[in-house]
C-alpha positions as a Markdown table, in Angstrom:
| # | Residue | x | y | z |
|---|---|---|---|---|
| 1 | Unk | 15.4 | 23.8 | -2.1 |
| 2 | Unk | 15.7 | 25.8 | 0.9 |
| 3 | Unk | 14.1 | 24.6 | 3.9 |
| 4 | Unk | 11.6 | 27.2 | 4.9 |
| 5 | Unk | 11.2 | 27.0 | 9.1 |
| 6 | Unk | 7.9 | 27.5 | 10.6 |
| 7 | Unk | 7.3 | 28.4 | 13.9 |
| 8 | Unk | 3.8 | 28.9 | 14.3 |
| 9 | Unk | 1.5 | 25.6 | 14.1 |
| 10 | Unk | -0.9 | 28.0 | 12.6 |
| 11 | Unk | 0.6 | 28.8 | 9.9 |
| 12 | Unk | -1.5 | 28.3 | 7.0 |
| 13 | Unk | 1.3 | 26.8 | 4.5 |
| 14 | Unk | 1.3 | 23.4 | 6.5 |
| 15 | Unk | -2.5 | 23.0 | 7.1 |
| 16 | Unk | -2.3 | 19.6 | 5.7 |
| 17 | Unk | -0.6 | 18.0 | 8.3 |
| 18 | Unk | -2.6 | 19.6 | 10.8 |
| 19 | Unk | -4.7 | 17.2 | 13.5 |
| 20 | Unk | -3.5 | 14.4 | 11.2 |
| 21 | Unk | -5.4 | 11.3 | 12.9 |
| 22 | Unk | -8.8 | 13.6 | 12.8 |
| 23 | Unk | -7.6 | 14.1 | 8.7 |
| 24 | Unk | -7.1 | 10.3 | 8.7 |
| 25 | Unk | -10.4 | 9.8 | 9.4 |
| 26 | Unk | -12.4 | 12.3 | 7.3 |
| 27 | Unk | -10.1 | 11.6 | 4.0 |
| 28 | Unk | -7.7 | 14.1 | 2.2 |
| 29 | Unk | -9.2 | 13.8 | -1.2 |
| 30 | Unk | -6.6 | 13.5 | -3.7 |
| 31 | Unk | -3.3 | 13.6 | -1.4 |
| 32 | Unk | -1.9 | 11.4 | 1.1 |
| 33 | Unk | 0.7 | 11.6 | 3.9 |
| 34 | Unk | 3.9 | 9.7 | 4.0 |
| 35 | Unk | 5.5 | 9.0 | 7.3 |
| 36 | Unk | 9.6 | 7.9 | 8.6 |
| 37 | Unk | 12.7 | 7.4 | 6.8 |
| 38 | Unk | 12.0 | 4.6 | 5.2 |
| 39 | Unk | 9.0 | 5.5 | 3.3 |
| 40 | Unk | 9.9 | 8.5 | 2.0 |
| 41 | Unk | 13.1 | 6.9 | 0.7 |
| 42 | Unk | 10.5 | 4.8 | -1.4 |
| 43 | Unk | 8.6 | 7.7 | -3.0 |
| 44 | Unk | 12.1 | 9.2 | -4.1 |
| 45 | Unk | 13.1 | 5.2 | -5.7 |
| 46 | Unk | 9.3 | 5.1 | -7.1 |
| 47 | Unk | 8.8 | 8.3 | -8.8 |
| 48 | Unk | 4.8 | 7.6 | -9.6 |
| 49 | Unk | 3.5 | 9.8 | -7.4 |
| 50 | Unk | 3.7 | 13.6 | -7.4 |
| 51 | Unk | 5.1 | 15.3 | -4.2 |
| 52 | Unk | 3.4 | 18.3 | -2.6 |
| 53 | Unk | 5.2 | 19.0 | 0.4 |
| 54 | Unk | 7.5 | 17.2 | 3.1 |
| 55 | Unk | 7.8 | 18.4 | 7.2 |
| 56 | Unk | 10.6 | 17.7 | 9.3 |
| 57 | Unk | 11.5 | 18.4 | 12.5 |
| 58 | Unk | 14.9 | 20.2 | 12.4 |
| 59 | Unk | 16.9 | 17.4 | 13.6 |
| 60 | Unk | 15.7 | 15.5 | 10.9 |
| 61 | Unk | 17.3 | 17.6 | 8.1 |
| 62 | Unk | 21.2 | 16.7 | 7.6 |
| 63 | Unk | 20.7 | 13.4 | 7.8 |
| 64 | Unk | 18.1 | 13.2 | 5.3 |
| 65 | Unk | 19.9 | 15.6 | 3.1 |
| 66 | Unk | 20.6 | 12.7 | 0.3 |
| 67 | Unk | 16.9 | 11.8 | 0.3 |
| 68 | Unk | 15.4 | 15.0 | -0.1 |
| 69 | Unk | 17.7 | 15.8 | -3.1 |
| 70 | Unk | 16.6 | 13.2 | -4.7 |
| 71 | Unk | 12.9 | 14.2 | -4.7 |
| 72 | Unk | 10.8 | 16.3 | -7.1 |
| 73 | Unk | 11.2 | 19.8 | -6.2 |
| 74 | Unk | 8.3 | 21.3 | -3.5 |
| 75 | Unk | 8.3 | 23.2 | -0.2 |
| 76 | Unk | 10.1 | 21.6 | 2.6 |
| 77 | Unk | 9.2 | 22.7 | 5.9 |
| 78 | Unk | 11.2 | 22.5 | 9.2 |
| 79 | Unk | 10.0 | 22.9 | 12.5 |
| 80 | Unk | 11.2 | 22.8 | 15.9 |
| 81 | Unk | 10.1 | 18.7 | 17.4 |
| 82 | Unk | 7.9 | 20.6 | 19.7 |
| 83 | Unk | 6.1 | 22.8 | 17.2 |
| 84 | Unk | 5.8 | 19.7 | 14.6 |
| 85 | Unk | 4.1 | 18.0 | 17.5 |
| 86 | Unk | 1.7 | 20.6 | 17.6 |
| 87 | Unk | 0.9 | 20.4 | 14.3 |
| 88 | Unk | 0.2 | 17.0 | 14.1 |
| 89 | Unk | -1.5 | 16.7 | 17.5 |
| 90 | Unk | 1.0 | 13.8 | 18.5 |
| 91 | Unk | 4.3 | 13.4 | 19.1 |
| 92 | Unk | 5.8 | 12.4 | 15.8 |
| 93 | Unk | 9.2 | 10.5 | 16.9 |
| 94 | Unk | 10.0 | 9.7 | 13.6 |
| 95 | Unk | 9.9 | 13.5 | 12.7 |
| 96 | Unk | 9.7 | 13.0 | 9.1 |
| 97 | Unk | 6.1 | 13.5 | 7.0 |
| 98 | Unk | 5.2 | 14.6 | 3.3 |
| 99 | Unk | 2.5 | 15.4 | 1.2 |
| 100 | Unk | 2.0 | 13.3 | -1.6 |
| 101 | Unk | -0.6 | 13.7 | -4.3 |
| 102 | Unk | -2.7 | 10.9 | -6.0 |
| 103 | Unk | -2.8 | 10.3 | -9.6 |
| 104 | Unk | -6.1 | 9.4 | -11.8 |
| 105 | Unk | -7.0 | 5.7 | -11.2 |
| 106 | Unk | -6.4 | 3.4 | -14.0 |
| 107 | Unk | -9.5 | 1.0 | -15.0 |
| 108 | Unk | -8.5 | -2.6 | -14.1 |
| 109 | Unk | -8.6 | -3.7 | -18.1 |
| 110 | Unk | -6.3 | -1.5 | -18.4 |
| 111 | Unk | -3.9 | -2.2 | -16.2 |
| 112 | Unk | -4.2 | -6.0 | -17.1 |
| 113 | Unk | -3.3 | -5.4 | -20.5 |
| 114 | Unk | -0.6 | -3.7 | -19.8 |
| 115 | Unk | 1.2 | -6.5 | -18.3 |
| 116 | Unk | 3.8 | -8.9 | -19.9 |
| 117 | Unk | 3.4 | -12.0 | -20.5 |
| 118 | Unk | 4.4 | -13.5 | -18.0 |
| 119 | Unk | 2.2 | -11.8 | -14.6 |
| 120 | Unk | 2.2 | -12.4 | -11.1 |
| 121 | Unk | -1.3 | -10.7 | -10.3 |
| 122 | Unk | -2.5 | -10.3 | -6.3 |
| 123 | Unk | -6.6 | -9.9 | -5.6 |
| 124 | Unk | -7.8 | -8.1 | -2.7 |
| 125 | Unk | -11.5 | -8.9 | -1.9 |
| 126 | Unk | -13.1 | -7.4 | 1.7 |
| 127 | Unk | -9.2 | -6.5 | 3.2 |
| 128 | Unk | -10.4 | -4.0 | 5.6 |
| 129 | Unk | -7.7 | -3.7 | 8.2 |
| 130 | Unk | -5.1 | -1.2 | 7.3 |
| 131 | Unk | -2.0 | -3.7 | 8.7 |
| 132 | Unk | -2.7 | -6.0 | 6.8 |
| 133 | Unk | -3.5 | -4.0 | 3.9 |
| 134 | Unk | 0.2 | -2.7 | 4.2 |
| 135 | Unk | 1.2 | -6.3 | 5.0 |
| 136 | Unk | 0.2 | -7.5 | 1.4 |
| 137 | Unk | 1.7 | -4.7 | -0.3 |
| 138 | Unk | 5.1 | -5.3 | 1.5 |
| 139 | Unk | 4.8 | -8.8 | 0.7 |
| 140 | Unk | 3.2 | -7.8 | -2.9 |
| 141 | Unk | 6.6 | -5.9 | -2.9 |
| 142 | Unk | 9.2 | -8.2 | -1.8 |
| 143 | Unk | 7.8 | -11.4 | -4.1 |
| 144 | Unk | 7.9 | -8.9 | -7.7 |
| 145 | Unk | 3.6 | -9.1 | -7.5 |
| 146 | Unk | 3.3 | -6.7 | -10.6 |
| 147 | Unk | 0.0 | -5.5 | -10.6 |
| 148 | Unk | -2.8 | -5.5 | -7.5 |
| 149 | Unk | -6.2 | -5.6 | -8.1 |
| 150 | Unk | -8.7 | -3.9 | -4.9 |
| 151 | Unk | -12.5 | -5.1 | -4.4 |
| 152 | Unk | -14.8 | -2.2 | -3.4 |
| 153 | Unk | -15.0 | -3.4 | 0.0 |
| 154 | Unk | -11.3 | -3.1 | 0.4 |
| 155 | Unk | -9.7 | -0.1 | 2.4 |
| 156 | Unk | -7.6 | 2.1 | 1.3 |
| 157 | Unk | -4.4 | 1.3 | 0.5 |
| 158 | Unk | -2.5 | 5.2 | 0.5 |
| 159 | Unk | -4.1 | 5.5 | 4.0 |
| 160 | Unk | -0.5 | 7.0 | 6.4 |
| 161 | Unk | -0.7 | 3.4 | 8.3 |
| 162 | Unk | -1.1 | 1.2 | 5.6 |
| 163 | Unk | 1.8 | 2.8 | 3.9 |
| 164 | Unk | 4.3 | 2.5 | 7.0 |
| 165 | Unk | 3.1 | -1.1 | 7.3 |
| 166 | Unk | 4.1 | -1.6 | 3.8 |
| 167 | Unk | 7.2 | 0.2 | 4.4 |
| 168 | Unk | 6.7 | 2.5 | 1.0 |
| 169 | Unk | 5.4 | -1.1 | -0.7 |
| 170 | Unk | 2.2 | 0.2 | -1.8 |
| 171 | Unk | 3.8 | 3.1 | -3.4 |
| 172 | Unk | 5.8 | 0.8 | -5.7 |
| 173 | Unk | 3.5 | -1.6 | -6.8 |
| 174 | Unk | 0.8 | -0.6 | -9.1 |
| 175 | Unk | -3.1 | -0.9 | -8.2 |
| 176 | Unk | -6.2 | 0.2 | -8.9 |
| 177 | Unk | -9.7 | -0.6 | -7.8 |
| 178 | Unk | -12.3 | -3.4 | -9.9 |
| 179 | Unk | -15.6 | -1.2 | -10.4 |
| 180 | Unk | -18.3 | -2.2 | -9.0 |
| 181 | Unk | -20.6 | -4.8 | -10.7 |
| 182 | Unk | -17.4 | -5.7 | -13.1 |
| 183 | Unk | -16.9 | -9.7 | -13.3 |
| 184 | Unk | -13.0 | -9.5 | -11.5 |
| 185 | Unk | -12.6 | -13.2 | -12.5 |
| 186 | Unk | -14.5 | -12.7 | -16.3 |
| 187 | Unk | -11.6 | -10.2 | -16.6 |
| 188 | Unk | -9.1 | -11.7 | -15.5 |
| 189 | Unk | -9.7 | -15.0 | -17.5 |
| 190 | Unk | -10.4 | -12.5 | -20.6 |
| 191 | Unk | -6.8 | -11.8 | -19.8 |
| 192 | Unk | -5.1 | -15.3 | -19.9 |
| 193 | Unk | -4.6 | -15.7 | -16.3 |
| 194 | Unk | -4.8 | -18.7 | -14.0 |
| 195 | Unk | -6.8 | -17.8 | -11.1 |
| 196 | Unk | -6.3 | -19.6 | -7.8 |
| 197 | Unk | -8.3 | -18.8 | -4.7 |
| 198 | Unk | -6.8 | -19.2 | -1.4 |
| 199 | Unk | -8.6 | -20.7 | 1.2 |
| 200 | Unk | -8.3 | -22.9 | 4.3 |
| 201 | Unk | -10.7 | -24.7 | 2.3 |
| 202 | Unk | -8.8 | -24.9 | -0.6 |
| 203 | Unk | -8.9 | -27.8 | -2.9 |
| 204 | Unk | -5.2 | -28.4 | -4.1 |
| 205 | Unk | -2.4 | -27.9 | -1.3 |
| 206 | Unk | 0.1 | -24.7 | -2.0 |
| 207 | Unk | 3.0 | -27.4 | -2.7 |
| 208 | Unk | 1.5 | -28.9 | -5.5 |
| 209 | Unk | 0.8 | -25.3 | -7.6 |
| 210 | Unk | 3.1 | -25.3 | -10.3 |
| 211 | Unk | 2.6 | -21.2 | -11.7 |
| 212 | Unk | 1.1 | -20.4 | -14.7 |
| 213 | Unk | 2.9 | -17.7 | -16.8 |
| 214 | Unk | -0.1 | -15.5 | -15.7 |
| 215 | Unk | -1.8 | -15.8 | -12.5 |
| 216 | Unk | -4.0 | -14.2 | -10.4 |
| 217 | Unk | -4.0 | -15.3 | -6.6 |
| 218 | Unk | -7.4 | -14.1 | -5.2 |
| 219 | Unk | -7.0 | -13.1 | -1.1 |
| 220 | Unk | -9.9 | -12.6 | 1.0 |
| 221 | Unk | -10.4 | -10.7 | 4.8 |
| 222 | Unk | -10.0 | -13.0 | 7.7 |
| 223 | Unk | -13.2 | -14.6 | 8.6 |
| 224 | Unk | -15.4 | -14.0 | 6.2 |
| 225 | Unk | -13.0 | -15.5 | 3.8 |
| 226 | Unk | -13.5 | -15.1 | -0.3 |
| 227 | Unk | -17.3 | -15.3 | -1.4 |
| 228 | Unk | -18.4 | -18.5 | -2.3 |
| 229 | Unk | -19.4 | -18.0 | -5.7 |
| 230 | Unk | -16.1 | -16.5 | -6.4 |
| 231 | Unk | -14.4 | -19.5 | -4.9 |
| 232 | Unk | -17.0 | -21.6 | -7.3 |
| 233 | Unk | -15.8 | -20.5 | -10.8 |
| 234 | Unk | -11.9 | -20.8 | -9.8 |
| 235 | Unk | -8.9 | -23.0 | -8.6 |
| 236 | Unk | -9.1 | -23.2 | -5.1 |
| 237 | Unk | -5.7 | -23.7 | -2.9 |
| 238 | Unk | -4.4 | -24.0 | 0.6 |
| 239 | Unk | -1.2 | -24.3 | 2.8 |
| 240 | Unk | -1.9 | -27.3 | 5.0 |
| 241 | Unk | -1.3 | -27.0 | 8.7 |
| 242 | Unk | -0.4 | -29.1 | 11.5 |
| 243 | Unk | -3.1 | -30.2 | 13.6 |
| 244 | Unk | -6.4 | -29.2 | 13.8 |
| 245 | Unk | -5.1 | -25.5 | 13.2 |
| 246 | Unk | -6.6 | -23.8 | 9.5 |
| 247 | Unk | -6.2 | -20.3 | 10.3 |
| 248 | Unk | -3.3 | -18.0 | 9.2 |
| 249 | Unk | -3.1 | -13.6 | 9.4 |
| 250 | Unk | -4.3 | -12.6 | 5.5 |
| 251 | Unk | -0.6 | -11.3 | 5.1 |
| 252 | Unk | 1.0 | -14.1 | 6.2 |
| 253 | Unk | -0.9 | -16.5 | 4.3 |
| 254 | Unk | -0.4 | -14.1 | 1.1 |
| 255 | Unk | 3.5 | -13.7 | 1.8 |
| 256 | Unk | 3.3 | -17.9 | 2.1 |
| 257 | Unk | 1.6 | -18.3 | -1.4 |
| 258 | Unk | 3.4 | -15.4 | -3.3 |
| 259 | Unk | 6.8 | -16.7 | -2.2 |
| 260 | Unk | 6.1 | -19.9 | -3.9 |
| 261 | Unk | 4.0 | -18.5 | -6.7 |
| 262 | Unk | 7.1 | -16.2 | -7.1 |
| 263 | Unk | 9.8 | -19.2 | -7.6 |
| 264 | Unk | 12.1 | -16.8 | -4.8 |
């Protein structure tokens, strides 16, 4: 398509992107923005998510040329790195945004059944930092996770940082949320998996996990940890530590136990 400049950070056709930390904060409903190279080189290689609209500054264009003719056709819009900046109410080094649109969520049981027979399955329970939500979707990403299940209490993983974090992992991996009041580990049992809590408390060292053809690992926020009667109906592990030290980042601990979980 042809790039359509705009000149005018009023102009109505990009009001999407405008103020976009203020829009970060009060939601955008059923769309979300993508942000840098790299990501929206991910959307292109995922395909699940519809495309709305991209903005680039003009630099930007030739080089991404190969990208955005790979994308689903929509408006692209070029501006002028001063104008974008004005638009977004930052200076946007990267130059590079888009518009992408959510899809209906899928209901957990659905999603579960949907998955071979053999499943790598990652739980997110109380992950409310947007780093390390992207974290575990880059490391969800990187380790084949092939399906990731989000608590109520977790935030949201299509929010702009979380994405970048994940560098475009959270739009390649599918997830949806557990409804509130559903049993996550009922389900998951219901579904033939394994389930194994991790925890500096764990039970059973990391090492010693030999992986089920389905399992669910079950990741809770830093702290606060995995509610205990959760951790009470399940397989508790944990990756020793030298020392008196039992503390890792959520992401890094995850990245630790899907690597092994993973057999890479």
């Amino acid at each position: 398509m042809t790039p359509i400049h705009i000149d005018d950070i009023d102009d109505p056709r990009i009001e999407p992107y405008r103020a976009i930390r203020e829009r970060d904060v009060a939601g955008r409903d059923d769309a979300f923005i993508l942000e840098g190279e790299v990501v929206l080189r991910a959307f292109a290689k995922a395909g699940r998510y519809p495309l709305a609209s991209v903005l680039l500054a003009e630099k930007r264009v030739a080089k991404l040329a190969p990208i955005l003719a790979a994308l689903p056709p929509a408006p692209i819009y070029v501006a002028p790195q001063a104008v974008l900046d004005g638009i977004v109410g930052f200076h946007i080094h990267r130059g590079i945004l888009a518009l992408g649109r959510r899809k209906p969520t899928v209901p957990a049981e659905a999603l579960i059944e949907a998955l071979g027979a053999r499943a790598l399955v990652m739980v997110l329970m109380g992950i409310s930092n947007h780093d390390n939500m992207g974290g575990l979707f880059r490391n969800a990403a990187a380790f084949g996770v092939d399906a990731v299940l989000l608590d109520g209490a977790c935030c949201d993983p299509l929010y702009r940082k979380a994405i970048r974090v994940s560098v475009g992992g959270v739009l390649t991996v599918p997830f949806t949320r557990v409804d509130a009041g559903e049993d996550l580990v009922g389900l998951l049992a219901r579904g033939g998996f394994e389930i194994l809590a991790l925890s500096p408390a764990g039970a059973t060292p990391l090492r010693q996990v030999q992986r089920a053809e389905r399992t669910a690992v079950l990741l809770g926020a830093e702290g606060a940890g995995l509610p205990a009667e959760i951790m009470a109906r399940v397989r508790t592990i944990s990756i020793p530590m030298s020392g008196t030290f039992d503390s890792l980042n959520v992401a890094t601990a995850g990245g630790i136990a899907l690597h092994h979980l993973s057999g890479a």
